[in-house]
PDB file of C-alpha atoms in Angstrom:
ATOM      1  CA  UNK A 908       0.000   0.000   0.000  1.00 65.00           C
ATOM      2  CA  UNK A 909       1.478   3.301  -1.117  1.00 87.00           C
ATOM      3  CA  UNK A 910      -0.337   6.554  -0.515  1.00 91.00           C
ATOM      4  CA  UNK A 911       0.586  10.120  -1.212  1.00 93.00           C
ATOM      5  CA  UNK A 912      -0.618  13.682  -1.059  1.00 92.00           C
ATOM      6  CA  UNK A 913       0.656  17.103  -2.044  1.00 95.00           C
ATOM      7  CA  UNK A 914       1.103  20.024   0.356  1.00 95.00           C
ATOM      8  CA  UNK A 915       2.345  23.591   0.389  1.00 96.00           C
ATOM      9  CA  UNK A 916       5.403  23.675   2.679  1.00 97.00           C
ATOM     10  CA  UNK A 917       6.367  26.543   4.963  1.00 98.00           C
ATOM     11  CA  UNK A 918       9.346  28.779   4.339  1.00 98.00           C
ATOM     12  CA  UNK A 919      12.268  28.371   6.735  1.00 98.00           C
ATOM     13  CA  UNK A 920      11.199  31.473   8.664  1.00 98.00           C
ATOM     14  CA  UNK A 921       7.609  30.222   8.951  1.00 98.00           C
ATOM     15  CA  UNK A 922       8.748  26.735   9.955  1.00 98.00           C
ATOM     16  CA  UNK A 923      10.956  28.121  12.722  1.00 98.00           C
ATOM     17  CA  UNK A 924       8.187  30.408  13.981  1.00 98.00           C
ATOM     18  CA  UNK A 925       5.813  27.446  14.292  1.00 98.00           C
ATOM     19  CA  UNK A 926       8.477  25.339  15.968  1.00 97.00           C
ATOM     20  CA  UNK A 927       8.731  27.813  18.859  1.00 97.00           C
ATOM     21  CA  UNK A 928       5.129  26.905  19.713  1.00 97.00           C
ATOM     22  CA  UNK A 929       5.783  23.205  19.116  1.00 96.00           C
ATOM     23  CA  UNK A 930       8.697  23.313  21.560  1.00 97.00           C
ATOM     24  CA  UNK A 931       6.562  25.130  24.117  1.00 97.00           C
ATOM     25  CA  UNK A 932       3.757  22.616  23.580  1.00 96.00           C
ATOM     26  CA  UNK A 933       6.166  19.736  24.133  1.00 95.00           C
ATOM     27  CA  UNK A 934       7.937  21.214  27.146  1.00 96.00           C
ATOM     28  CA  UNK A 935       5.112  23.050  28.922  1.00 94.00           C
ATOM     29  CA  UNK A 936       2.097  21.161  27.626  1.00 94.00           C
ATOM     30  CA  UNK A 937       3.451  17.607  27.450  1.00 94.00           C
ATOM     31  CA  UNK A 938       2.203  17.265  23.865  1.00 94.00           C
ATOM     32  CA  UNK A 939       5.176  15.342  22.468  1.00 89.00           C
ATOM     33  CA  UNK A 940       7.125  15.920  19.283  1.00 89.00           C
ATOM     34  CA  UNK A 941       5.723  13.250  16.974  1.00 82.00           C
ATOM     35  CA  UNK A 942       4.742  15.661  14.177  1.00 84.00           C
ATOM     36  CA  UNK A 943       8.079  17.475  14.239  1.00 87.00           C
ATOM     37  CA  UNK A 944       9.422  15.239  11.470  1.00 86.00           C
ATOM     38  CA  UNK A 945       6.843  16.725   9.115  1.00 90.00           C
ATOM     39  CA  UNK A 946       7.111  20.204   7.629  1.00 95.00           C
ATOM     40  CA  UNK A 947       4.497  22.777   8.593  1.00 96.00           C
ATOM     41  CA  UNK A 948       2.195  22.652   5.635  1.00 95.00           C
ATOM     42  CA  UNK A 949      -1.116  23.494   4.028  1.00 94.00           C
ATOM     43  CA  UNK A 950      -2.746  20.407   2.587  1.00 91.00           C
ATOM     44  CA  UNK A 951      -3.812  20.215  -1.042  1.00 92.00           C
ATOM     45  CA  UNK A 952      -5.914  17.118  -0.374  1.00 86.00           C
ATOM     46  CA  UNK A 953      -6.381  13.974   1.638  1.00 85.00           C
ATOM     47  CA  UNK A 954      -4.124  10.944   1.013  1.00 88.00           C
ATOM     48  CA  UNK A 955      -4.838   8.664  -1.937  1.00 91.00           C
ATOM     49  CA  UNK A 956      -3.383   5.442  -3.274  1.00 92.00           C
ATOM     50  CA  UNK A 957      -0.513   5.801  -5.744  1.00 94.00           C
ATOM     51  CA  UNK A 958       0.519   2.779  -7.808  1.00 91.00           C
ATOM     52  CA  UNK A 959       3.478   4.310  -9.677  1.00 94.00           C
ATOM     53  CA  UNK A 960       5.354   6.556  -7.241  1.00 94.00           C
ATOM     54  CA  UNK A 961       8.036   7.465  -9.821  1.00 96.00           C
ATOM     55  CA  UNK A 962       5.331   8.832 -12.137  1.00 96.00           C
ATOM     56  CA  UNK A 963       3.777  10.618  -9.152  1.00 96.00           C
ATOM     57  CA  UNK A 964       7.078  12.311  -8.254  1.00 97.00           C
ATOM     58  CA  UNK A 965       7.570  13.381 -11.874  1.00 98.00           C
ATOM     59  CA  UNK A 966       4.027  14.792 -11.865  1.00 97.00           C
ATOM     60  CA  UNK A 967       4.831  16.789  -8.699  1.00 98.00           C
ATOM     61  CA  UNK A 968       7.862  18.359 -10.426  1.00 98.00           C
ATOM     62  CA  UNK A 969       5.677  19.435 -13.365  1.00 97.00           C
ATOM     63  CA  UNK A 970       2.798  20.575 -11.185  1.00 98.00           C
ATOM     64  CA  UNK A 971       5.070  22.708  -8.980  1.00 98.00           C
ATOM     65  CA  UNK A 972       5.844  24.862 -12.023  1.00 98.00           C
ATOM     66  CA  UNK A 973       2.167  25.908 -12.094  1.00 97.00           C
ATOM     67  CA  UNK A 974       2.153  27.087  -8.453  1.00 97.00           C
ATOM     68  CA  UNK A 975       3.373  30.217  -6.713  1.00 97.00           C
ATOM     69  CA  UNK A 976       4.155  30.868  -3.040  1.00 98.00           C
ATOM     70  CA  UNK A 977       1.217  31.868  -0.852  1.00 97.00           C
ATOM     71  CA  UNK A 978       0.867  33.783   2.406  1.00 97.00           C
ATOM     72  CA  UNK A 979      -1.291  32.886   5.379  1.00 97.00           C
ATOM     73  CA  UNK A 980      -2.147  35.222   8.263  1.00 98.00           C
ATOM     74  CA  UNK A 981      -2.561  33.443  11.589  1.00 98.00           C
ATOM     75  CA  UNK A 982      -5.887  34.077  13.316  1.00 97.00           C
ATOM     76  CA  UNK A 983      -6.140  31.555  16.139  1.00 97.00           C
ATOM     77  CA  UNK A 984      -4.961  28.273  17.606  1.00 97.00           C
ATOM     78  CA  UNK A 985      -7.313  25.311  17.888  1.00 95.00           C
ATOM     79  CA  UNK A 986      -7.378  21.653  18.828  1.00 94.00           C
ATOM     80  CA  UNK A 987      -9.560  18.706  17.914  1.00 90.00           C
ATOM     81  CA  UNK A 988      -9.980  15.145  19.113  1.00 89.00           C
ATOM     82  CA  UNK A 989      -8.544  12.355  16.979  1.00 84.00           C
ATOM     83  CA  UNK A 990     -10.306   9.130  17.785  1.00 81.00           C
ATOM     84  CA  UNK A 991     -11.183   8.275  21.365  1.00 84.00           C
ATOM     85  CA  UNK A 992      -7.901   8.917  23.106  1.00 86.00           C
ATOM     86  CA  UNK A 993      -5.822  11.658  21.530  1.00 88.00           C
ATOM     87  CA  UNK A 994      -5.975  14.927  19.617  1.00 89.00           C
ATOM     88  CA  UNK A 995      -4.117  17.561  17.670  1.00 91.00           C
ATOM     89  CA  UNK A 996      -3.391  21.272  17.755  1.00 95.00           C
ATOM     90  CA  UNK A 997      -2.918  23.722  14.950  1.00 95.00           C
ATOM     91  CA  UNK A 998      -2.798  27.328  13.882  1.00 97.00           C
ATOM     92  CA  UNK A 999      -5.826  28.588  11.986  1.00 96.00           C
ATOM     93  CA  UNK A1000      -5.322  31.157   9.252  1.00 97.00           C
ATOM     94  CA  UNK A1001      -6.791  33.353   6.554  1.00 96.00           C
ATOM     95  CA  UNK A1002      -5.262  33.752   3.126  1.00 94.00           C
ATOM     96  CA  UNK A1003      -5.864  35.600  -0.115  1.00 92.00           C
ATOM     97  CA  UNK A1004      -5.054  32.376  -1.980  1.00 89.00           C
ATOM     98  CA  UNK A1005      -8.055  30.593  -3.465  1.00 91.00           C
ATOM     99  CA  UNK A1006      -7.373  27.346  -1.587  1.00 90.00           C
ATOM    100  CA  UNK A1007     -10.668  25.675  -2.443  1.00 87.00           C
ATOM    101  CA  UNK A1008     -10.165  26.317  -6.159  1.00 90.00           C
ATOM    102  CA  UNK A1009      -6.524  25.219  -5.926  1.00 92.00           C
ATOM    103  CA  UNK A1010      -7.490  21.981  -4.185  1.00 91.00           C
ATOM    104  CA  UNK A1011     -10.154  21.257  -6.810  1.00 90.00           C
ATOM    105  CA  UNK A1012      -7.637  21.914  -9.585  1.00 93.00           C
ATOM    106  CA  UNK A1013      -5.092  19.633  -7.876  1.00 94.00           C
ATOM    107  CA  UNK A1014      -7.641  16.830  -7.465  1.00 92.00           C
ATOM    108  CA  UNK A1015      -8.795  17.192 -11.082  1.00 93.00           C
ATOM    109  CA  UNK A1016      -5.270  17.232 -12.474  1.00 95.00           C
ATOM    110  CA  UNK A1017      -4.242  14.148 -10.468  1.00 95.00           C
ATOM    111  CA  UNK A1018      -7.327  12.300 -11.656  1.00 94.00           C
ATOM    112  CA  UNK A1019      -6.838  13.364 -15.276  1.00 95.00           C
ATOM    113  CA  UNK A1020      -3.069  12.946 -15.644  1.00 95.00           C
ATOM    114  CA  UNK A1021      -2.434   9.948 -13.381  1.00 95.00           C
ATOM    115  CA  UNK A1022      -5.864   8.349 -13.113  1.00 93.00           C
ATOM    116  CA  UNK A1023      -5.762   8.505  -9.310  1.00 93.00           C
ATOM    117  CA  UNK A1024      -8.861   8.138  -7.167  1.00 90.00           C
ATOM    118  CA  UNK A1025      -8.406  11.286  -5.101  1.00 87.00           C
ATOM    119  CA  UNK A1026     -10.908  12.183  -2.355  1.00 82.00           C
ATOM    120  CA  UNK A1027     -12.740  15.423  -3.055  1.00 70.00           C
ATOM    121  CA  UNK A1028     -12.787  16.677   0.561  1.00 65.00           C
ATOM    122  CA  UNK A1029      -9.803  17.764   2.613  1.00 57.00           C
ATOM    123  CA  UNK A1030      -8.893  17.838   6.243  1.00 53.00           C
ATOM    124  CA  UNK A1031      -9.694  16.277   9.571  1.00 49.00           C
ATOM    125  CA  UNK A1032      -9.772  19.607  11.411  1.00 48.00           C
ATOM    126  CA  UNK A1033     -10.645  21.941   8.540  1.00 56.00           C
ATOM    127  CA  UNK A1034      -8.975  23.260   5.452  1.00 75.00           C
ATOM    128  CA  UNK A1035      -7.351  26.383   6.835  1.00 89.00           C
ATOM    129  CA  UNK A1036      -4.992  25.100   9.470  1.00 92.00           C
ATOM    130  CA  UNK A1037      -1.307  24.403   9.973  1.00 95.00           C
ATOM    131  CA  UNK A1038      -0.805  21.341  12.163  1.00 92.00           C
ATOM    132  CA  UNK A1039       1.627  21.756  15.052  1.00 95.00           C
ATOM    133  CA  UNK A1040       1.288  18.324  16.628  1.00 92.00           C
ATOM    134  CA  UNK A1041      -0.936  15.301  17.034  1.00 89.00           C
ATOM    135  CA  UNK A1042      -1.350  11.838  18.385  1.00 83.00           C
ATOM    136  CA  UNK A1043       0.959  11.767  21.413  1.00 86.00           C
ATOM    137  CA  UNK A1044      -1.142  13.124  24.265  1.00 91.00           C
ATOM    138  CA  UNK A1045      -4.710  12.853  25.549  1.00 93.00           C
ATOM    139  CA  UNK A1046      -7.119  15.307  23.933  1.00 93.00           C
ATOM    140  CA  UNK A1047      -7.516  17.143  27.246  1.00 94.00           C
ATOM    141  CA  UNK A1048      -3.782  17.996  27.180  1.00 95.00           C
ATOM    142  CA  UNK A1049      -4.124  19.613  23.742  1.00 95.00           C
ATOM    143  CA  UNK A1050      -7.181  21.531  24.865  1.00 95.00           C
ATOM    144  CA  UNK A1051      -5.481  22.730  28.082  1.00 97.00           C
ATOM    145  CA  UNK A1052      -2.376  23.858  26.218  1.00 97.00           C
ATOM    146  CA  UNK A1053      -4.271  25.693  23.457  1.00 97.00           C
ATOM    147  CA  UNK A1054      -6.547  27.353  26.011  1.00 97.00           C
ATOM    148  CA  UNK A1055      -3.503  28.783  27.815  1.00 97.00           C
ATOM    149  CA  UNK A1056      -1.617  30.214  24.794  1.00 98.00           C
ATOM    150  CA  UNK A1057      -1.481  34.016  24.569  1.00 97.00           C
ATOM    151  CA  UNK A1058      -3.073  34.810  21.191  1.00 98.00           C
ATOM    152  CA  UNK A1059      -1.104  38.056  20.869  1.00 98.00           C
ATOM    153  CA  UNK A1060       2.067  35.954  20.473  1.00 97.00           C
ATOM    154  CA  UNK A1061       0.975  34.871  16.979  1.00 98.00           C
ATOM    155  CA  UNK A1062      -2.240  36.607  15.889  1.00 98.00           C
ATOM    156  CA  UNK A1063      -1.804  38.468  12.574  1.00 98.00           C
ATOM    157  CA  UNK A1064       1.610  36.868  11.977  1.00 98.00           C
ATOM    158  CA  UNK A1065       2.065  36.323   8.248  1.00 98.00           C
ATOM    159  CA  UNK A1066       3.642  33.046   7.172  1.00 98.00           C
ATOM    160  CA  UNK A1067       4.945  32.247   3.694  1.00 98.00           C
ATOM    161  CA  UNK A1068       4.513  28.814   2.108  1.00 98.00           C
ATOM    162  CA  UNK A1069       7.008  28.604  -0.734  1.00 98.00           C
ATOM    163  CA  UNK A1070       7.405  24.938  -1.536  1.00 98.00           C
ATOM    164  CA  UNK A1071       5.501  21.905  -2.746  1.00 98.00           C
ATOM    165  CA  UNK A1072       5.940  18.822  -0.602  1.00 97.00           C
ATOM    166  CA  UNK A1073       5.187  15.230  -1.550  1.00 97.00           C
ATOM    167  CA  UNK A1074       4.029  13.110   1.363  1.00 94.00           C
ATOM    168  CA  UNK A1075       4.488   9.337   1.347  1.00 92.00           C
ATOM    169  CA  UNK A1076       2.299   7.209   3.628  1.00 88.00           C
ATOM    170  CA  UNK A1077       3.578   3.863   4.859  1.00 80.00           C
ATOM    171  CA  UNK A1078       0.378   2.505   6.387  1.00 67.00           C
ATOM    172  CA  UNK A1079      -3.365   2.719   5.896  1.00 60.00           C
ATOM    173  CA  UNK A1080      -3.839   4.418   9.291  1.00 61.00           C
ATOM    174  CA  UNK A1081      -2.538   7.967   9.452  1.00 63.00           C
ATOM    175  CA  UNK A1082      -0.383   8.397  12.525  1.00 62.00           C
ATOM    176  CA  UNK A1083       2.511  10.687  13.346  1.00 64.00           C
ATOM    177  CA  UNK A1084       4.994   7.935  12.524  1.00 66.00           C
ATOM    178  CA  UNK A1085       3.403   6.539   9.346  1.00 74.00           C
ATOM    179  CA  UNK A1086       4.275   9.265   6.822  1.00 84.00           C
ATOM    180  CA  UNK A1087       6.946  11.766   5.870  1.00 89.00           C
ATOM    181  CA  UNK A1088       7.780  14.372   3.231  1.00 93.00           C
ATOM    182  CA  UNK A1089       9.750  12.409   0.630  1.00 95.00           C
ATOM    183  CA  UNK A1090      10.357  15.375  -1.687  1.00 97.00           C
ATOM    184  CA  UNK A1091      10.547  19.161  -1.373  1.00 98.00           C
ATOM    185  CA  UNK A1092      10.211  21.329  -4.471  1.00 98.00           C
ATOM    186  CA  UNK A1093      10.922  25.069  -4.297  1.00 98.00           C
ATOM    187  CA  UNK A1094       8.326  27.381  -5.813  1.00 98.00           C
ATOM    188  CA  UNK A1095      10.709  30.328  -5.974  1.00 90.00           C
TER     189      UNK A1095
END
């Protein structure tokens, strides 16, 4: 079973900004660091099965040439339960980018060019979030941490996403240790 998905990846400055909150969440909130191996990203769709990963990677190179960097302005921090025992936390954002249209175009192009069966909907916690961590603490810990974060520390911060990332999934169940970014492609 091979699965993949495409994501916008954060610039180095944006990644490091997010990681300050991830470190605080790990140290002060006990939220773990499981998602730290992933780049901060904006999803372009849910995972889908990929039979020919070489063709998929070549597609990503071509598709990246049609994209440009985008900016996201942070508005809040949220958390959500994942299953019965754990959760996640993320930044929420607004952007001028037409994400819904971009996701539809991505899904359509993957279906047309590679014949992939790509889900039409995106996101477990919504389509305008940047995941900071998930799956390593009880949901209550995520909620307690997010509730205690000073919103002025990030609200209205503008983050740049200037890369296309290709995620590879190792297992059917999505967990913090079952996928990674196998390729980064600069959009600048």
